[in-house]
């Protein structure tokens, strides 16, 4: 939820001193334009980590060469819908309330995306399984971000605090976000990109979540830019990242 997202953002700022010492910067060669610049200024990024400020800054820097054509939510009171409306972005509430029949809902989601000229569907906290028509219409053009290194700690039931709690209980030394293509199964699609984040000895699920969240913001922006720059290709069922052409 928006409240939870902002709560974690506040925790990130409390982690600032430790993060500076551990040099968590996204120096990936895949980063482009404003995305790379923002990653190199990790301290400034942490200071400004709120939804509204980061979105405004990313837009101003041209970090992503794309536009948000539409925001769909299954929650009519979603903060995402309110925020989109403030920025004059088209919105739609589509859920079991508006369409009690699952196939009808699937049809409505797919058609609404098509009607607004959507080329890439970016899931952000959308917890419902997409229907077959939407998956087929946007085959290999729907992405999701998961707060762990898939295929570990993924699948049904692995969301939010459950993921980070499971990571802590397992004793692994690393975690981090994964961006993947959405298919019919939860967290089962081909992996596009990942970012490794250390699990510290004194971590709690919440402090780990806050650290992973930093990299989620950067990684998702990078991957969206990859799609916008036609850097994504396929070798069978495997995603291949191609160099950006000038």
Short mmCIF file of C-alpha atoms in Angstrom, two decimals:
data_model
loop_
_atom_site.label_atom_id
_atom_site.label_comp_id
_atom_site.label_asym_id
_atom_site.label_seq_id
_atom_site.Cartn_x
_atom_site.Cartn_y
_atom_site.Cartn_z
CA UNK A 1 0.00 0.00 0.00
CA UNK A 2 1.06 3.63 -0.36
CA UNK A 3 1.28 4.05 3.44
CA UNK A 4 3.51 1.00 3.76
CA UNK A 5 5.68 2.20 0.88
CA UNK A 6 6.24 5.55 2.52
CA UNK A 7 6.91 3.88 5.88
CA UNK A 8 9.70 1.84 4.31
CA UNK A 9 11.05 4.96 2.63
CA UNK A 10 11.36 6.61 6.04
CA UNK A 11 13.22 3.53 7.30
CA UNK A 12 15.61 3.87 4.38
CA UNK A 13 16.61 7.32 5.55
CA UNK A 14 17.35 5.90 9.02
CA UNK A 15 19.62 3.35 7.34
CA UNK A 16 21.56 6.08 5.54
CA UNK A 17 24.74 5.98 7.66
CA UNK A 18 25.16 2.24 7.28
CA UNK A 19 24.43 2.35 3.57
CA UNK A 20 27.04 5.00 2.94
CA UNK A 21 29.64 2.82 4.64
CA UNK A 22 28.72 -0.20 2.53
CA UNK A 23 28.69 1.75 -0.77
CA UNK A 24 25.41 0.46 -2.17
CA UNK A 25 25.51 2.06 -5.60
CA UNK A 26 24.11 0.72 -8.81
CA UNK A 27 27.09 0.98 -11.10
CA UNK A 28 25.63 -1.40 -13.66
CA UNK A 29 26.68 -0.92 -17.26
CA UNK A 30 23.06 -1.40 -18.17
CA UNK A 31 22.05 1.84 -16.48
CA UNK A 32 21.36 4.64 -18.95
CA UNK A 33 20.98 8.41 -18.85
CA UNK A 34 19.40 9.81 -15.73
CA UNK A 35 19.11 6.35 -14.19
CA UNK A 36 22.88 6.00 -14.00
CA UNK A 37 23.30 9.57 -12.74
CA UNK A 38 20.76 9.00 -10.00
CA UNK A 39 22.49 5.80 -8.93
CA UNK A 40 25.87 7.53 -8.64
CA UNK A 41 24.36 10.09 -6.26
CA UNK A 42 23.17 7.54 -3.72
CA UNK A 43 23.19 9.96 -0.78
CA UNK A 44 21.01 12.51 -2.56
CA UNK A 45 18.70 9.72 -3.69
CA UNK A 46 18.17 8.53 -0.12
CA UNK A 47 17.38 12.03 1.06
CA UNK A 48 14.64 12.40 -1.55
CA UNK A 49 13.13 8.92 -1.37
CA UNK A 50 9.40 9.60 -1.40
CA UNK A 51 7.04 8.61 -4.16
CA UNK A 52 6.17 12.10 -5.28
CA UNK A 53 9.65 13.62 -5.22
CA UNK A 54 11.31 10.69 -6.95
CA UNK A 55 8.71 10.54 -9.70
CA UNK A 56 9.00 14.27 -10.31
CA UNK A 57 12.78 14.17 -10.40
CA UNK A 58 12.90 11.15 -12.71
CA UNK A 59 10.55 12.89 -15.11
CA UNK A 60 12.57 16.10 -15.01
CA UNK A 61 15.85 14.26 -15.68
CA UNK A 62 14.38 12.20 -18.48
CA UNK A 63 15.49 9.03 -16.71
CA UNK A 64 12.91 6.93 -18.56
CA UNK A 65 12.13 7.61 -22.19
CA UNK A 66 8.50 6.60 -21.85
CA UNK A 67 5.22 7.97 -20.60
CA UNK A 68 2.59 6.54 -18.28
CA UNK A 69 -0.43 6.07 -20.53
CA UNK A 70 -2.79 4.57 -17.97
CA UNK A 71 -3.02 3.46 -14.34
CA UNK A 72 -5.34 0.55 -13.50
CA UNK A 73 -6.12 -0.53 -9.94
CA UNK A 74 -8.44 -3.10 -8.44
CA UNK A 75 -8.90 -0.74 -5.48
CA UNK A 76 -11.15 2.24 -6.17
CA UNK A 77 -9.58 4.13 -3.25
CA UNK A 78 -6.01 3.48 -4.33
CA UNK A 79 -3.52 6.26 -3.75
CA UNK A 80 -2.01 5.39 -7.14
CA UNK A 81 -5.24 6.38 -8.88
CA UNK A 82 -5.40 9.67 -6.97
CA UNK A 83 -1.80 10.47 -7.80
CA UNK A 84 -2.28 9.63 -11.48
CA UNK A 85 -5.29 11.91 -11.65
CA UNK A 86 -3.26 14.77 -10.15
CA UNK A 87 -0.84 14.35 -13.04
CA UNK A 88 -3.62 14.14 -15.66
CA UNK A 89 -2.92 10.45 -16.36
CA UNK A 90 -5.83 8.26 -17.43
CA UNK A 91 -7.09 5.89 -14.74
CA UNK A 92 -9.41 2.92 -14.46
CA UNK A 93 -10.83 0.96 -11.54
CA UNK A 94 -11.30 -2.63 -12.74
CA UNK A 95 -11.99 -5.35 -10.20
CA UNK A 96 -14.36 -8.07 -9.08
CA UNK A 97 -16.69 -5.26 -8.05
CA UNK A 98 -16.91 -3.77 -11.54
CA UNK A 99 -16.72 -7.18 -13.27
CA UNK A 100 -17.77 -10.11 -11.03
CA UNK A 101 -17.07 -12.59 -13.83
CA UNK A 102 -13.33 -13.35 -14.10
CA UNK A 103 -13.33 -13.67 -17.89
CA UNK A 104 -15.21 -10.39 -18.25
CA UNK A 105 -12.67 -8.68 -15.98
CA UNK A 106 -9.81 -10.12 -18.02
CA UNK A 107 -11.44 -8.83 -21.20
CA UNK A 108 -11.96 -5.38 -19.68
CA UNK A 109 -8.35 -5.10 -18.50
CA UNK A 110 -6.95 -6.24 -21.83
CA UNK A 111 -9.20 -3.97 -23.89
CA UNK A 112 -8.58 -0.94 -21.69
CA UNK A 113 -4.83 -1.37 -22.07
CA UNK A 114 -5.17 -1.71 -25.84
CA UNK A 115 -7.49 1.30 -26.08
CA UNK A 116 -4.88 3.49 -24.38
CA UNK A 117 -2.06 2.36 -26.65
CA UNK A 118 -0.11 0.63 -23.88
CA UNK A 119 3.04 -1.11 -25.11
CA UNK A 120 4.50 -2.27 -21.80
CA UNK A 121 2.48 -3.28 -18.74
CA UNK A 122 4.31 -2.57 -15.47
CA UNK A 123 2.87 -4.20 -12.35
CA UNK A 124 3.43 -2.32 -9.10
CA UNK A 125 1.90 -4.01 -6.09
CA UNK A 126 -0.84 -5.63 -8.18
CA UNK A 127 -1.60 -8.82 -6.25
CA UNK A 128 -4.19 -10.38 -8.57
CA UNK A 129 -3.41 -12.99 -11.21
CA UNK A 130 -3.86 -11.66 -14.73
CA UNK A 131 -6.18 -13.52 -17.08
CA UNK A 132 -5.18 -15.42 -20.19
CA UNK A 133 -6.41 -12.81 -22.65
CA UNK A 134 -4.33 -10.07 -21.06
CA UNK A 135 -1.31 -12.38 -20.90
CA UNK A 136 -1.69 -13.33 -24.56
CA UNK A 137 -2.39 -9.81 -25.83
CA UNK A 138 0.71 -8.50 -24.04
CA UNK A 139 2.85 -11.62 -24.39
CA UNK A 140 6.35 -10.90 -23.07
CA UNK A 141 5.34 -7.27 -22.51
CA UNK A 142 4.21 -7.48 -18.86
CA UNK A 143 6.82 -7.08 -16.12
CA UNK A 144 6.74 -7.37 -12.36
CA UNK A 145 9.25 -6.70 -9.60
CA UNK A 146 9.72 -9.12 -6.71
CA UNK A 147 11.72 -8.26 -3.56
CA UNK A 148 13.91 -11.39 -3.57
CA UNK A 149 16.32 -13.18 -5.88
CA UNK A 150 14.04 -15.46 -7.86
CA UNK A 151 13.55 -18.36 -8.24
CA UNK A 152 14.17 -18.46 -4.47
CA UNK A 153 11.52 -17.03 -2.13
CA UNK A 154 8.89 -16.66 -4.82
CA UNK A 155 5.48 -18.05 -5.63
CA UNK A 156 2.07 -17.86 -4.05
CA UNK A 157 2.17 -16.41 -0.55
CA UNK A 158 5.58 -14.81 -0.98
CA UNK A 159 4.81 -11.10 -0.85
CA UNK A 160 5.63 -8.14 1.37
CA UNK A 161 7.02 -8.97 4.76
CA UNK A 162 6.61 -12.70 4.16
CA UNK A 163 9.44 -12.59 1.63
CA UNK A 164 11.95 -10.80 3.85
CA UNK A 165 11.00 -12.86 6.89
CA UNK A 166 11.64 -16.05 4.92
CA UNK A 167 14.96 -14.71 3.67
CA UNK A 168 16.06 -13.93 7.24
CA UNK A 169 14.95 -17.32 8.55
CA UNK A 170 16.79 -19.19 5.79
CA UNK A 171 20.19 -17.78 6.77
CA UNK A 172 21.16 -16.71 3.24
CA UNK A 173 23.68 -13.90 3.04
CA UNK A 174 22.25 -12.09 0.04
CA UNK A 175 18.87 -10.96 -1.23
CA UNK A 176 17.66 -8.31 -3.65
CA UNK A 177 14.99 -7.46 -6.21
CA UNK A 178 14.16 -9.36 -9.40
CA UNK A 179 12.35 -7.98 -12.43
CA UNK A 180 10.72 -10.74 -14.44
CA UNK A 181 8.30 -11.28 -17.30
CA UNK A 182 4.80 -12.10 -16.08
CA UNK A 183 3.37 -15.47 -17.08
CA UNK A 184 0.50 -17.57 -15.77
CA UNK A 185 2.26 -18.62 -12.54
CA UNK A 186 3.25 -16.43 -9.60
CA UNK A 187 6.86 -15.23 -9.97
CA UNK A 188 7.61 -17.91 -12.58
CA UNK A 189 8.35 -15.84 -15.69
CA UNK A 190 11.75 -15.34 -17.33
CA UNK A 191 14.11 -13.12 -15.34
CA UNK A 192 15.04 -9.78 -16.91
CA UNK A 193 17.37 -8.32 -14.26
CA UNK A 194 18.41 -8.69 -10.63
CA UNK A 195 20.34 -6.68 -8.07
CA UNK A 196 22.21 -8.31 -5.17
CA UNK A 197 21.82 -6.78 -1.71
CA UNK A 198 23.66 -8.13 1.37
CA UNK A 199 21.78 -9.48 4.37
CA UNK A 200 23.45 -7.99 7.47
CA UNK A 201 23.87 -9.81 10.78
CA UNK A 202 21.72 -7.30 12.67
CA UNK A 203 19.01 -7.04 10.03
CA UNK A 204 15.32 -7.38 10.72
CA UNK A 205 12.74 -8.09 8.00
CA UNK A 206 11.92 -4.37 7.95
CA UNK A 207 15.51 -3.11 7.66
CA UNK A 208 16.19 -5.64 4.91
CA UNK A 209 13.00 -4.56 3.13
CA UNK A 210 14.12 -0.92 3.32
CA UNK A 211 17.51 -1.77 1.80
CA UNK A 212 16.00 -3.86 -0.98
CA UNK A 213 13.49 -1.08 -1.70
CA UNK A 214 16.30 1.29 -2.69
CA UNK A 215 17.44 -1.10 -5.38
CA UNK A 216 13.87 -1.85 -6.45
CA UNK A 217 13.41 1.81 -7.40
CA UNK A 218 16.61 1.89 -9.43
CA UNK A 219 16.28 -1.53 -11.05
CA UNK A 220 12.69 -1.09 -12.21
CA UNK A 221 13.54 2.24 -13.83
CA UNK A 222 16.53 0.67 -15.57
CA UNK A 223 14.48 -2.22 -16.94
CA UNK A 224 11.68 0.03 -18.20
CA UNK A 225 14.33 2.10 -19.98
CA UNK A 226 15.72 -1.10 -21.52
CA UNK A 227 12.32 -1.85 -23.02
CA UNK A 228 11.94 1.74 -24.19
CA UNK A 229 15.36 1.56 -25.86
CA UNK A 230 14.67 -1.81 -27.57
CA UNK A 231 17.42 -3.48 -25.57
CA UNK A 232 15.32 -6.55 -24.73
CA UNK A 233 15.47 -9.55 -27.05
CA UNK A 234 14.94 -13.28 -26.69
CA UNK A 235 16.95 -16.46 -27.09
CA UNK A 236 14.33 -19.15 -26.77
CA UNK A 237 12.66 -18.51 -23.42
CA UNK A 238 15.62 -16.56 -22.07
CA UNK A 239 15.76 -12.76 -21.93
CA UNK A 240 18.81 -11.26 -23.60
CA UNK A 241 19.96 -7.68 -22.91
CA UNK A 242 21.36 -6.11 -26.07
CA UNK A 243 23.68 -3.07 -26.14
CA UNK A 244 21.82 0.15 -26.75
CA UNK A 245 22.26 1.39 -30.30
CA UNK A 246 23.16 5.01 -30.87
#
